[in-house]
Coordinates of C-alpha atoms in Angstrom, one line a residue:
M696 CA -7.3 38.0 -12.0
K697 CA -4.1 37.3 -10.4
S698 CA -1.3 36.4 -13.3
H699 CA 0.3 32.9 -13.1
H700 CA 3.5 34.4 -11.8
M701 CA 1.7 35.7 -9.3
I702 CA 0.1 32.4 -7.9
T703 CA 3.9 31.0 -8.6
E704 CA 5.5 33.0 -6.5
K705 CA 2.9 32.9 -3.3
F706 CA 3.4 29.0 -4.1
K707 CA 7.0 29.1 -3.8
F708 CA 6.9 31.0 -0.3
K709 CA 4.2 28.6 0.9
I710 CA 6.4 25.2 0.4
V711 CA 9.3 27.2 1.9
C712 CA 7.5 27.4 5.2
S713 CA 5.7 24.4 4.6
L714 CA 9.2 22.6 4.5
T715 CA 10.9 24.7 7.1
R716 CA 7.9 23.7 9.8
K717 CA 7.9 19.7 8.9
T718 CA 11.5 19.8 9.5
I719 CA 11.2 21.3 12.8
H720 CA 8.7 18.6 13.6
S721 CA 10.4 15.7 12.6
L722 CA 13.6 17.1 14.7
K723 CA 11.8 17.9 17.7
V724 CA 9.7 14.2 17.7
Y725 CA 12.0 11.8 15.7
G726 CA 15.8 13.4 16.4
V727 CA 18.5 14.5 14.1
K728 CA 19.0 10.6 12.5
T729 CA 15.6 10.1 11.3
T730 CA 15.6 13.6 10.3
W731 CA 18.7 13.6 8.6
Q732 CA 17.4 10.2 6.9
R733 CA 14.2 11.7 5.8
I734 CA 15.8 14.2 4.2
K735 CA 18.5 11.9 2.3
Y736 CA 15.2 9.9 0.8
R737 CA 13.8 12.6 0.0
K738 CA 16.6 14.3 -2.5
K739 CA 16.9 10.9 -3.9
D740 CA 13.6 10.5 -4.7
I741 CA 13.4 14.1 -6.3
K742 CA 16.5 12.9 -8.4
S743 CA 15.2 9.5 -9.4
A744 CA 11.8 11.8 -10.2
M745 CA 14.0 13.7 -12.4
E746 CA 15.6 11.0 -14.3
Y747 CA 12.2 9.3 -14.8
N748 CA 10.8 12.4 -16.4
K749 CA 13.6 12.4 -19.1
T750 CA 11.9 9.1 -20.9
P751 CA 8.3 10.0 -22.3
L752 CA 5.2 7.0 -21.9
F753 CA 4.9 7.1 -25.1
S754 CA 6.8 8.2 -28.2
D755 CA 4.4 10.8 -30.6
A756 CA 4.5 7.9 -33.0
E757 CA 2.8 5.7 -30.4
L758 CA 0.2 8.1 -29.9
E759 CA -0.3 8.4 -33.1
E760 CA -1.0 4.7 -33.7
Q761 CA -3.2 4.9 -30.8
R762 CA -5.6 7.6 -32.8
K763 CA -5.8 5.0 -35.3
H764 CA -6.3 2.0 -33.5
V765 CA -10.0 0.8 -33.4
F766 CA -11.8 -0.9 -30.6
P767 CA -14.1 -4.0 -30.4
K768 CA -16.0 -1.5 -28.5
N769 CA -17.2 1.7 -29.1
L770 CA -17.5 3.5 -25.4
K771 CA -18.2 6.9 -24.5
F772 CA -16.5 8.4 -21.5
S773 CA -17.6 11.2 -19.5
I774 CA -14.9 13.0 -17.7
I775 CA -16.4 14.7 -14.9
V776 CA -14.9 18.5 -13.7
P777 CA -16.5 20.6 -10.6
L778 CA -15.1 24.0 -11.6
Y779 CA -14.9 26.2 -8.5
N780 CA -12.6 29.9 -9.2
T781 CA -10.5 28.2 -11.6
P782 CA -7.0 30.2 -13.2
E783 CA -7.0 30.4 -16.5
V784 CA -4.1 28.9 -17.1
F785 CA -5.3 25.4 -15.1
L786 CA -8.1 25.4 -16.3
R787 CA -7.1 25.8 -19.9
E788 CA -4.4 23.2 -19.8
M789 CA -7.1 20.9 -18.3
I790 CA -9.4 21.6 -20.8
D791 CA -6.6 20.8 -23.7
S792 CA -6.0 17.7 -22.0
V793 CA -9.0 15.8 -22.5
L794 CA -9.4 17.0 -26.0
A795 CA -5.9 15.6 -26.9
Q796 CA -6.7 12.2 -25.7
T797 CA -5.8 9.4 -28.4
Y798 CA -9.6 7.8 -27.5
G799 CA -11.4 10.1 -28.6
N800 CA -15.7 9.1 -27.8
L801 CA -15.7 10.9 -24.9
E802 CA -17.8 14.4 -23.2
L803 CA -16.0 16.7 -21.0
C804 CA -19.0 17.5 -18.3
M805 CA -18.1 20.5 -16.1
A806 CA -20.6 22.2 -13.6
D807 CA -19.3 25.8 -12.6
G808 CA -19.6 26.7 -9.0
S809 CA -17.1 30.0 -9.5
D810 CA -18.7 33.4 -7.5
D811 CA -19.0 36.4 -9.4
E812 CA -15.3 37.7 -8.8
H813 CA -14.6 34.7 -11.4
P814 CA -16.3 35.5 -14.8
E815 CA -13.8 34.4 -16.6
V816 CA -14.0 30.9 -15.7
E817 CA -17.5 30.8 -17.6
Q818 CA -16.0 33.1 -20.6
I819 CA -13.3 29.9 -21.5
C820 CA -15.5 27.5 -21.2
K821 CA -18.1 28.9 -23.4
E822 CA -15.4 29.8 -25.9
Y823 CA -14.8 26.0 -25.9
E824 CA -17.9 24.6 -26.1
K825 CA -17.9 26.8 -29.7
I826 CA -15.1 24.8 -30.7
D827 CA -15.9 21.3 -29.7
S828 CA -18.8 20.1 -29.3
R829 CA -17.7 17.2 -26.8
I830 CA -17.8 20.1 -23.9
C831 CA -20.6 20.0 -21.9
Y832 CA -20.7 23.4 -19.6
K833 CA -23.2 24.4 -16.6
K834 CA -23.1 27.1 -14.6
L835 CA -24.6 26.8 -11.6
E836 CA -26.7 29.1 -9.5
E837 CA -24.9 28.5 -6.2
N838 CA -21.6 26.8 -5.0
M839 CA -22.7 23.5 -3.7
G840 CA -19.9 22.5 -2.1
I841 CA -17.0 20.1 -3.7
S842 CA -19.6 17.0 -3.4
G843 CA -23.0 19.2 -4.8
N844 CA -20.8 20.8 -7.6
T845 CA -19.6 17.1 -8.7
N846 CA -23.3 15.7 -8.3
A847 CA -24.3 18.3 -11.0
C848 CA -21.6 17.3 -13.2
L849 CA -23.2 13.3 -13.0
D850 CA -26.8 14.8 -14.0
M851 CA -24.9 16.0 -17.3
V852 CA -23.4 12.5 -17.9
Q853 CA -24.2 10.3 -20.8
G854 CA -21.2 8.3 -21.3
D855 CA -21.3 4.4 -20.4
Y856 CA -18.2 5.1 -18.3
I857 CA -17.3 8.2 -15.8
G858 CA -13.7 9.6 -14.7
L859 CA -12.8 11.9 -11.7
F860 CA -10.9 14.3 -12.8
D861 CA -9.7 17.5 -11.0
H862 CA -10.1 21.2 -12.2
D863 CA -6.3 21.9 -11.8
D864 CA -4.8 19.0 -12.7
V865 CA -4.0 17.2 -16.1
L866 CA -4.4 13.9 -18.3
H867 CA -1.6 12.1 -20.2
P868 CA -2.8 11.9 -23.6
A869 CA -3.1 8.1 -23.7
A870 CA -5.2 7.9 -20.4
L871 CA -8.5 7.0 -21.7
Y872 CA -6.8 4.6 -24.5
E873 CA -5.1 2.5 -21.5
V874 CA -8.3 2.7 -20.0
M875 CA -10.3 1.5 -22.8
R876 CA -7.6 -1.6 -23.3
A877 CA -8.9 -2.6 -19.6
I878 CA -12.3 -2.9 -20.3
C879 CA -12.0 -4.6 -23.5
E880 CA -9.3 -7.2 -22.6
L881 CA -9.7 -8.0 -18.8
G882 CA -13.7 -6.8 -18.6
A883 CA -12.8 -3.7 -16.2
D884 CA -16.0 -2.1 -14.4
Y885 CA -13.7 0.2 -12.2
I886 CA -10.1 1.4 -13.2
Y887 CA -7.5 3.3 -11.6
T888 CA -3.9 4.6 -12.7
D889 CA -0.8 5.7 -11.1
E890 CA 0.0 9.5 -10.8
S891 CA 2.5 12.0 -10.7
V892 CA 3.1 15.3 -8.7
F893 CA 4.1 19.1 -10.8
R894 CA 4.3 21.9 -10.2
K895 CA 4.6 24.3 -13.7
S896 CA 4.5 20.9 -16.2
P897 CA 4.2 17.6 -15.7
K898 CA 7.5 17.1 -17.6
D899 CA 8.9 18.7 -13.8
S900 CA 7.2 16.0 -11.8
Y901 CA 8.6 15.8 -8.7
L902 CA 6.7 13.0 -7.1
Y903 CA 5.6 10.2 -8.6
H904 CA 2.7 7.8 -7.0
L905 CA 3.2 4.4 -7.8
K906 CA 0.4 2.2 -6.7
P907 CA -0.3 -1.4 -5.9
D908 CA -3.0 -3.4 -7.4
F909 CA -6.5 -3.6 -5.6
A910 CA -5.2 -4.0 -1.9
P911 CA -8.7 -3.4 0.5
D912 CA -6.6 -3.3 3.5
N913 CA -4.5 -0.1 2.2
L914 CA -8.0 1.7 0.8
R915 CA -9.1 1.5 4.5
A916 CA -6.1 3.2 5.7
N917 CA -6.1 5.7 2.8
N918 CA -7.1 6.7 -0.6
Y919 CA -4.2 5.5 -2.3
I920 CA -6.4 4.6 -5.2
C921 CA -7.3 8.5 -5.8
H922 CA -6.6 9.3 -9.3
F923 CA -6.9 9.0 -12.4
S924 CA -10.4 6.7 -11.4
V925 CA -12.7 5.0 -14.0
F926 CA -15.7 3.3 -13.4
K927 CA -19.0 2.2 -15.3
K928 CA -22.0 3.9 -15.2
D929 CA -23.9 1.3 -13.8
L930 CA -21.8 1.3 -11.1
L931 CA -23.0 4.6 -9.6
D932 CA -26.5 3.8 -10.1
K933 CA -26.1 1.1 -7.4
V934 CA -24.0 3.2 -5.2
G935 CA -25.3 6.7 -5.6
K936 CA -24.0 9.9 -6.2
F937 CA -21.7 11.7 -4.0
D938 CA -22.3 12.6 0.2
P939 CA -21.7 16.3 1.0
E940 CA -21.0 15.0 4.4
C941 CA -17.8 13.5 3.2
N942 CA -16.9 16.8 1.8
G943 CA -12.8 16.9 1.5
S944 CA -12.5 13.1 1.2
Q945 CA -16.1 12.7 -1.2
D946 CA -13.6 10.6 -3.7
H947 CA -12.5 8.2 -0.8
D948 CA -16.0 7.7 0.3
M949 CA -17.2 7.3 -3.1
I950 CA -14.3 4.7 -4.2
L951 CA -14.6 2.7 -1.2
R952 CA -18.5 2.3 -2.3
L953 CA -17.6 1.6 -6.1
T954 CA -15.1 -0.8 -5.4
E955 CA -17.3 -2.7 -2.6
Q956 CA -19.8 -3.2 -5.7
A957 CA -17.3 -3.6 -8.8
K958 CA -16.5 -7.1 -10.2
K959 CA -13.6 -6.2 -11.4
V960 CA -11.2 -3.9 -10.5
V961 CA -7.9 -3.2 -12.9
H962 CA -4.8 -0.9 -11.7
I963 CA -2.9 0.2 -14.4
P964 CA 0.4 0.7 -13.6
E965 CA 1.1 4.0 -15.7
V966 CA 1.6 7.2 -14.6
L967 CA -1.4 8.8 -17.0
Y968 CA -2.8 11.7 -14.4
H969 CA -0.9 14.6 -13.5
W970 CA -1.6 16.3 -10.3
R971 CA -1.0 20.1 -10.0
A972 CA 0.3 21.4 -6.5
H973 CA -0.4 24.4 -5.7
G974 CA -0.6 26.4 -2.2
G975 CA -4.7 25.4 -1.9
S976 CA -3.9 21.8 -3.4
V977 CA -4.0 18.8 -1.0
A978 CA -1.4 17.6 -3.1
E979 CA 0.8 20.1 -1.3
N980 CA -0.2 21.0 2.0
V981 CA -3.3 18.4 3.2
G982 CA -3.4 21.1 6.4
S983 CA -4.6 24.0 4.1
K984 CA -8.2 21.4 4.1
P985 CA -8.5 20.2 7.7
Y986 CA -11.9 19.1 7.6
V987 CA -10.6 16.4 5.2
F988 CA -9.5 14.2 8.4
K989 CA -13.0 14.1 10.0
A990 CA -14.7 13.2 6.6
G991 CA -11.7 10.3 5.8
I992 CA -12.8 8.6 9.6
R993 CA -16.6 9.1 8.4
A994 CA -16.1 7.6 5.1
V995 CA -14.2 4.6 6.2
E996 CA -16.8 4.0 9.4
R997 CA -19.5 3.5 7.1
H998 CA -17.6 1.6 4.6
L999 CA -17.5 -1.0 7.4
K1000 CA -21.3 -0.6 8.4
R1001 CA -21.9 -1.3 4.9
Q1002 CA -19.3 -4.4 5.1
G1003 CA -20.9 -5.4 8.4
I1004 CA -17.2 -5.1 10.3
K1005 CA -17.0 -4.2 13.7
G1006 CA -14.2 -1.4 14.5
E1007 CA -13.0 1.9 15.5
V1008 CA -11.5 4.3 12.6
G1009 CA -9.0 7.0 13.8
L1010 CA -6.1 8.9 12.4
V1011 CA -2.4 7.7 12.5
R1012 CA -1.1 10.9 13.2
D1013 CA -2.7 14.4 13.4
D1014 CA -0.9 15.5 9.6
V1015 CA -1.5 12.8 7.7
T1016 CA -5.0 11.3 6.1
I1017 CA -4.2 8.1 7.1
Y1018 CA -6.3 5.9 9.1
R1019 CA -5.7 2.8 11.7
V1020 CA -8.4 0.5 11.7
R1021 CA -8.9 -1.2 15.2
Y1022 CA -11.3 -4.4 14.4
E1023 CA -13.7 -5.4 17.3
L1024 CA -11.8 -8.2 18.9
E1025 CA -15.0 -10.6 20.6
G1026 CA -13.7 -13.1 23.0
M1027 CA -10.3 -14.0 23.7
P1028 CA -9.5 -17.1 21.5
K1029 CA -6.4 -19.3 22.3
V1030 CA -3.5 -18.5 20.4
S1031 CA -0.1 -20.7 19.9
I1032 CA 3.1 -19.1 20.2
I1033 CA 5.4 -21.2 18.5
V1034 CA 9.4 -20.5 19.1
R1035 CA 12.1 -22.5 17.4
N1036 CA 15.6 -22.5 19.3
L1037 CA 17.3 -22.9 15.5
E1038 CA 21.0 -22.8 16.8
H1039 CA 20.7 -23.8 20.5
K1040 CA 20.3 -20.2 21.6
L1041 CA 20.8 -18.9 25.2
E1042 CA 18.9 -15.8 23.9
V1043 CA 15.7 -17.9 23.8
N1044 CA 15.0 -17.0 27.8
K1045 CA 15.2 -13.5 26.6
C1046 CA 12.7 -14.0 24.1
I1047 CA 10.6 -15.9 26.3
D1048 CA 10.9 -13.8 29.2
S1049 CA 9.9 -10.6 26.8
I1050 CA 6.5 -12.4 25.7
I1051 CA 5.6 -13.3 29.4
D1052 CA 6.9 -9.8 31.2
I1053 CA 5.1 -7.5 28.3
T1054 CA 2.2 -9.4 26.6
T1055 CA -1.4 -7.9 27.4
Y1056 CA -3.3 -10.6 25.6
K1057 CA -3.9 -13.1 28.5
N1058 CA -4.8 -16.4 26.3
Y1059 CA -1.9 -17.9 24.7
E1060 CA 0.6 -20.9 24.7
I1061 CA 4.0 -21.0 24.0
I1062 CA 5.6 -24.1 22.9
I1063 CA 9.3 -24.2 22.0
L1064 CA 10.6 -26.5 19.6
D1065 CA 13.9 -27.3 20.5
Y1066 CA 16.6 -30.5 19.7
E1067 CA 17.8 -33.3 22.2
R1068 CA 20.3 -32.1 24.1
K1069 CA 22.7 -32.7 27.3
K1070 CA 21.8 -31.5 30.5
D1071 CA 22.9 -27.4 30.5
A1072 CA 21.8 -24.4 31.5
L1073 CA 19.4 -24.0 29.2
S1074 CA 17.8 -27.2 29.8
D1075 CA 17.5 -25.9 33.5
Y1076 CA 15.7 -23.0 32.2
Y1077 CA 13.1 -24.9 30.4
Q1078 CA 12.5 -27.1 33.7
E1079 CA 12.1 -23.8 35.3
L1080 CA 9.2 -22.3 32.6
Q1081 CA 7.4 -25.6 32.7
K1082 CA 7.6 -25.4 36.7
K1083 CA 6.0 -21.5 36.8
H1084 CA 4.1 -21.9 33.8
S1085 CA 1.6 -24.3 33.3
N1086 CA 0.9 -22.6 29.4
I1087 CA 4.3 -23.4 28.4
K1088 CA 5.7 -26.6 27.0
V1089 CA 9.1 -27.7 25.7
I1090 CA 9.2 -30.3 22.8
K1091 CA 12.4 -32.0 21.8
N1092 CA 13.3 -32.8 18.2
E1093 CA 16.2 -34.7 16.4
E1094 CA 18.7 -32.3 15.0
K1095 CA 18.5 -33.2 11.2
Q1096 CA 14.8 -32.4 10.7
N1097 CA 14.4 -29.0 8.7
T1098 CA 12.4 -26.3 10.0
P1099 CA 9.2 -26.9 7.9
I1100 CA 9.4 -30.4 9.5
V1101 CA 9.9 -29.1 13.0
F1102 CA 6.9 -26.2 13.0
N1103 CA 5.1 -28.6 11.6
V1104 CA 5.2 -31.1 14.7
G1105 CA 4.6 -27.7 16.6
V1106 CA 1.1 -27.1 15.4
K1107 CA 0.4 -30.6 15.8
N1108 CA 1.3 -30.2 19.7
C1109 CA -0.6 -27.0 20.3
D1110 CA -4.3 -26.0 21.4
G1111 CA -4.6 -22.8 20.1
E1112 CA -7.5 -21.3 17.4
Y1113 CA -4.5 -19.4 16.0
I1114 CA -1.1 -20.0 15.6
L1115 CA 1.7 -17.3 16.1
F1116 CA 4.9 -18.5 14.8
L1117 CA 8.1 -16.2 16.2
D1118 CA 11.7 -16.5 15.7
C1119 CA 13.7 -17.1 19.4
N1120 CA 16.3 -14.4 18.4
T1121 CA 13.5 -11.3 19.1
K1122 CA 12.1 -9.7 22.1
I1123 CA 8.4 -8.2 22.2
V1124 CA 8.1 -4.3 21.6
T1125 CA 4.2 -3.2 21.8
P1126 CA 2.3 -4.8 24.8
D1127 CA -1.0 -5.6 22.5
W1128 CA 1.2 -7.3 19.5
I1129 CA -0.9 -10.0 19.9
Q1130 CA -4.5 -8.2 19.4
E1131 CA -2.7 -6.2 16.5
M1132 CA -2.5 -9.1 14.6
L1133 CA -5.4 -11.0 15.7
M1134 CA -7.6 -8.3 14.6
F1135 CA -7.2 -9.4 11.7
S1136 CA -6.4 -13.0 11.3
K1137 CA -9.8 -13.2 12.8
R1138 CA -11.4 -12.1 9.3
N1139 CA -12.7 -14.5 7.0
D1140 CA -10.6 -13.0 4.3
V1141 CA -7.2 -13.0 5.7
G1142 CA -4.5 -15.7 6.0
A1143 CA -1.6 -14.4 7.2
V1144 CA -0.6 -11.6 9.4
G1145 CA 3.2 -10.0 10.1
S1146 CA 4.5 -7.6 12.1
M1147 CA 7.2 -5.4 12.1
I1148 CA 10.6 -6.3 13.0
Y1149 CA 14.0 -3.8 13.8
D1150 CA 17.5 -4.4 15.1
S1151 CA 19.3 -2.4 17.7
N1152 CA 19.6 0.3 15.5
N1153 CA 16.4 1.0 14.6
N1154 CA 16.6 -0.2 11.3
I1155 CA 13.8 -2.6 9.6
C1156 CA 14.5 -6.0 9.1
Q1157 CA 11.1 -7.1 8.5
A1158 CA 8.4 -5.2 7.1
G1159 CA 7.2 -7.7 4.5
I1160 CA 8.1 -9.4 1.2
G1161 CA 8.0 -8.4 -2.0
I1162 CA 8.1 -11.5 -5.2
G1163 CA 10.8 -10.8 -7.6
L1164 CA 12.8 -8.3 -6.3
M1165 CA 16.0 -9.0 -5.6
N1166 CA 16.4 -11.6 -8.4
L1167 CA 14.2 -13.8 -6.2
T1168 CA 12.1 -11.9 -3.5
G1169 CA 13.2 -8.7 -1.0
N1170 CA 12.3 -7.2 2.8
L1171 CA 10.5 -4.7 1.7
F1172 CA 12.2 -1.5 3.2
R1173 CA 14.9 -3.2 4.4
G1174 CA 17.6 -0.9 6.2
V1175 CA 15.5 1.7 6.5
D1176 CA 14.9 3.9 9.8
R1177 CA 11.8 2.4 11.4
N1178 CA 10.6 6.0 12.5
H1179 CA 11.0 6.6 8.6
V1180 CA 7.1 7.3 6.9
G1181 CA 8.3 5.0 4.2
Y1182 CA 7.3 5.5 0.7
M1183 CA 4.0 7.5 0.0
G1184 CA 3.4 6.5 3.9
R1185 CA 3.5 2.6 3.6
L1186 CA 5.3 2.2 6.9
L1187 CA 2.4 4.3 8.8
Y1188 CA -0.5 1.7 8.1
A1189 CA -2.1 -1.8 7.6
Q1190 CA -1.6 -3.2 4.3
N1191 CA -1.9 -6.0 1.8
L1192 CA 1.3 -7.5 0.9
S1193 CA 2.4 -11.0 -1.1
A1194 CA 4.0 -12.4 1.7
V1195 CA 4.7 -12.5 5.5
S1196 CA 8.1 -13.7 7.1
S1197 CA 7.6 -16.4 9.7
S1198 CA 10.0 -14.5 11.9
C1199 CA 6.8 -13.4 13.1
M1200 CA 3.7 -15.0 11.4
M1201 CA -0.2 -15.6 12.6
I1202 CA -2.3 -17.6 11.1
K1203 CA -6.1 -19.2 11.6
K1204 CA -6.1 -22.7 12.9
S1205 CA -8.5 -24.0 10.5
V1206 CA -6.6 -21.8 7.4
W1207 CA -3.4 -23.8 8.4
E1208 CA -5.2 -27.3 8.1
E1209 CA -6.7 -26.1 5.0
M1210 CA -3.3 -24.9 3.2
E1211 CA -1.6 -28.6 5.2
G1212 CA 0.9 -26.6 6.3
F1213 CA 4.5 -25.6 5.4
K1214 CA 5.8 -27.8 2.6
T1215 CA 8.2 -30.0 3.7
E1216 CA 10.6 -30.4 0.6
Y1217 CA 12.2 -26.7 1.8
S1218 CA 15.0 -27.2 4.0
A1219 CA 15.2 -23.8 5.8
N1220 CA 14.3 -21.1 3.6
Y1221 CA 11.4 -19.8 1.1
Y1222 CA 8.4 -22.2 3.3
D1223 CA 7.0 -19.3 4.9
I1224 CA 6.7 -17.2 1.6
D1225 CA 5.5 -20.7 -0.2
L1226 CA 2.3 -21.1 2.3
C1227 CA 1.6 -17.4 1.9
L1228 CA 1.5 -17.4 -1.6
R1229 CA -0.1 -20.5 -1.6
M1230 CA -3.0 -18.8 0.8
R1231 CA -3.4 -16.0 -2.1
K1232 CA -3.6 -18.3 -4.9
K1233 CA -6.8 -19.6 -2.7
G1234 CA -8.1 -16.2 -2.1
Y1235 CA -6.6 -15.0 1.1
L1236 CA -5.0 -11.8 2.1
I1237 CA -2.1 -11.7 3.5
V1238 CA -1.8 -8.4 5.8
W1239 CA 1.4 -6.6 7.2
T1240 CA 0.9 -4.5 10.3
P1241 CA 3.3 -2.0 11.9
F1242 CA 1.3 -1.3 14.7
S1243 CA 3.1 -5.0 16.3
Q1244 CA 6.3 -4.2 16.7
L1245 CA 9.4 -6.6 17.6
K1246 CA 13.1 -6.2 18.1
Y1247 CA 15.9 -8.6 17.1
L1248 CA 18.2 -9.4 19.6
K1249 CA 21.6 -8.5 19.0
R1250 CA 23.3 -11.1 16.4
E1251 CA 26.6 -12.7 16.8
A1252 CA 29.2 -9.9 16.2
N1253 CA 30.5 -12.2 13.7
K1254 CA 28.3 -13.8 11.2
K1255 CA 30.9 -16.8 10.2
R1256 CA 31.0 -17.2 6.3
K1257 CA 28.3 -20.1 5.6
S1258 CA 29.2 -23.4 5.7
R1259 CA 28.9 -25.4 2.2
K1260 CA 26.3 -27.2 3.6
I1261 CA 23.9 -24.5 4.2
K1262 CA 25.1 -22.8 0.5
R1263 CA 23.9 -25.7 -0.6
Q1264 CA 20.8 -25.9 1.1
L1265 CA 19.8 -22.5 0.1
T1266 CA 20.3 -23.3 -3.4
I1267 CA 18.2 -25.8 -3.7
D1268 CA 15.1 -24.0 -1.7
E1269 CA 15.5 -21.2 -4.2
N1270 CA 15.6 -23.2 -7.3
L1271 CA 12.5 -25.0 -5.4
F1272 CA 10.8 -22.0 -4.8
R1273 CA 11.7 -20.8 -8.4
E1274 CA 10.4 -23.6 -9.9
N1275 CA 7.1 -23.5 -8.1
W1276 CA 6.3 -19.7 -8.3
I1277 CA 8.0 -19.2 -11.9
E1278 CA 4.8 -17.5 -13.1
E1279 CA 4.0 -15.5 -10.0
I1280 CA 8.0 -14.3 -10.7
K1281 CA 7.6 -13.7 -14.0
K1282 CA 4.4 -11.7 -13.7
G1283 CA 5.5 -9.4 -11.0
D1284 CA 4.3 -8.4 -7.4
P1285 CA 1.2 -6.9 -7.7
Y1286 CA 2.0 -4.6 -4.5
F1287 CA 5.0 -3.7 -6.0
N1288 CA 4.8 -1.6 -9.2
P1289 CA 6.6 -2.7 -11.9
N1290 CA 8.2 1.0 -12.2
F1291 CA 10.4 0.4 -8.9
A1292 CA 13.8 -0.7 -8.9
K1293 CA 13.7 -4.4 -8.1
N1294 CA 17.5 -4.6 -7.5
R1295 CA 16.3 -2.4 -4.3
E1296 CA 13.8 -3.2 -1.3
D1297 CA 13.3 0.7 -0.7
F1298 CA 10.5 1.5 -3.4
F1299 CA 12.8 3.6 -5.6
L1300 CA 11.7 4.7 -9.3
N1301 CA 13.2 2.7 -12.3
K1302 CA 15.5 4.9 -14.6
S1303 CA 12.3 5.2 -17.2
P1304 CA 9.1 4.2 -17.2
V1305 CA 7.6 0.5 -17.4
K1306 CA 4.7 0.4 -20.2
W1307 CA 1.8 -1.9 -18.9
E1308 CA 1.6 -5.4 -20.1
I1309 CA -1.8 -7.2 -20.0
R1310 CA -0.9 -11.1 -18.5

């Protein structure tokens, strides 16, 4: 049997090799600037993790109080763990973490597929079996693979709820107690928590995965839910056991199937699961198990088929288990692109020209909203445009009208089934930008769709909007290099968010009419976020996609000081938005974990953990 020291030294060497490969690859593909920013952000991540580690989630006194607490239900949890040649130190730490739970009505079901060269696995488990009756151990006649071994665990289950647990990881002592809260107070039948990655001990965790609340588009793109997952036994009876054809991504496949059937999915925003990183674990090196890529694609494809959704699934990149779903577009519905020339900007011609020159989608019209003006160069440009292109029209508005009113007028004058609001100070980058938004907008469960917009320095300006950040709202990832993968890869895939900006926002016209358009009480700000929140209240999802990209044209070098009138209007809009959405702001953004610092837009940890409040 290898000593823990030997495992650690070998692992350190693998870490150095892995980091070197990743750095060289980044330099070749993205250049020095992006690579340096990635290194800088990673150093900040590790530094903030070290600070976060200093404060325990619960004190010893709080854990003791949890042990004394009596819940209105007496549910039994079955923690299932497939074993395979598990190192002794890992195995003992895993078992001890289960037995240390402050909620004690549990069983630990372990099915052991270890080979003959690792008899110590059986010896250790039987040792624990004698000490604690909650330990259930079964030695398998042969190793049946991860899915087969896990299914053998399921055959042992006697509990009301099942928890998925890996053989080399560690549970926080309060994990089951917090899950019981979710069940008793919220009626949850599927629960998941946040997690951290560590090497020696959870106290030295160097990476924290702080997750959003349930987000179906995120889950199709990657298994962000992962650990710690707990679900009602009744759900398993509906969806069946683990599928060997999805080995490597068997958890992703199972989670997709379970959440399809679940009535109440609850996310506990606390780090209650600790994932051990070592040379053979996916936590450290997904390349250690290359078959997971094909298995993950298969899992998402099957999910789409069960949901009756047509689409193709592929990898975003060949080094990460993140997937891109291209939903099938049937027909070619008309899209009305509504562009407002806010300040008589001559740049509007660059915006319009980029649409005409680059866009591959053919069935669209452009509605240009402009103020009444004396004849000038821009007026000539408009006349020439309308002569050349029958799908372009210009609508004049009085200067005193506010932005929501002008946009609402624009929609009344459009013919499309889909509306696409666009900032006149942008130019199109991806030729299929409309298709990338339309594939989401066509879905019945989607309200608004937004795009990535970056500036001339390749820094992100728009990648979705968070509620309750920066005192009110924040532009996620603002200032981050557009080639950065983002926190836990979040800049690589389409996902659900609370809001997107009208700088580039697509909405199905029937949904727009249902929501009665933008609220005209707003002058020039927050009207788009307000609309998104109203959609969410009606049950619609908001989607942001990085595969539709635009670039802001160079802004005036001077950003002159805002006039008193503009400042006053901004304050009025802020106050109105705060008044309308005070409860949502207090509750916090469901897609922005409460353990992130709210005074930043780039997903950095708070200085210490925030306890979960049920509201």
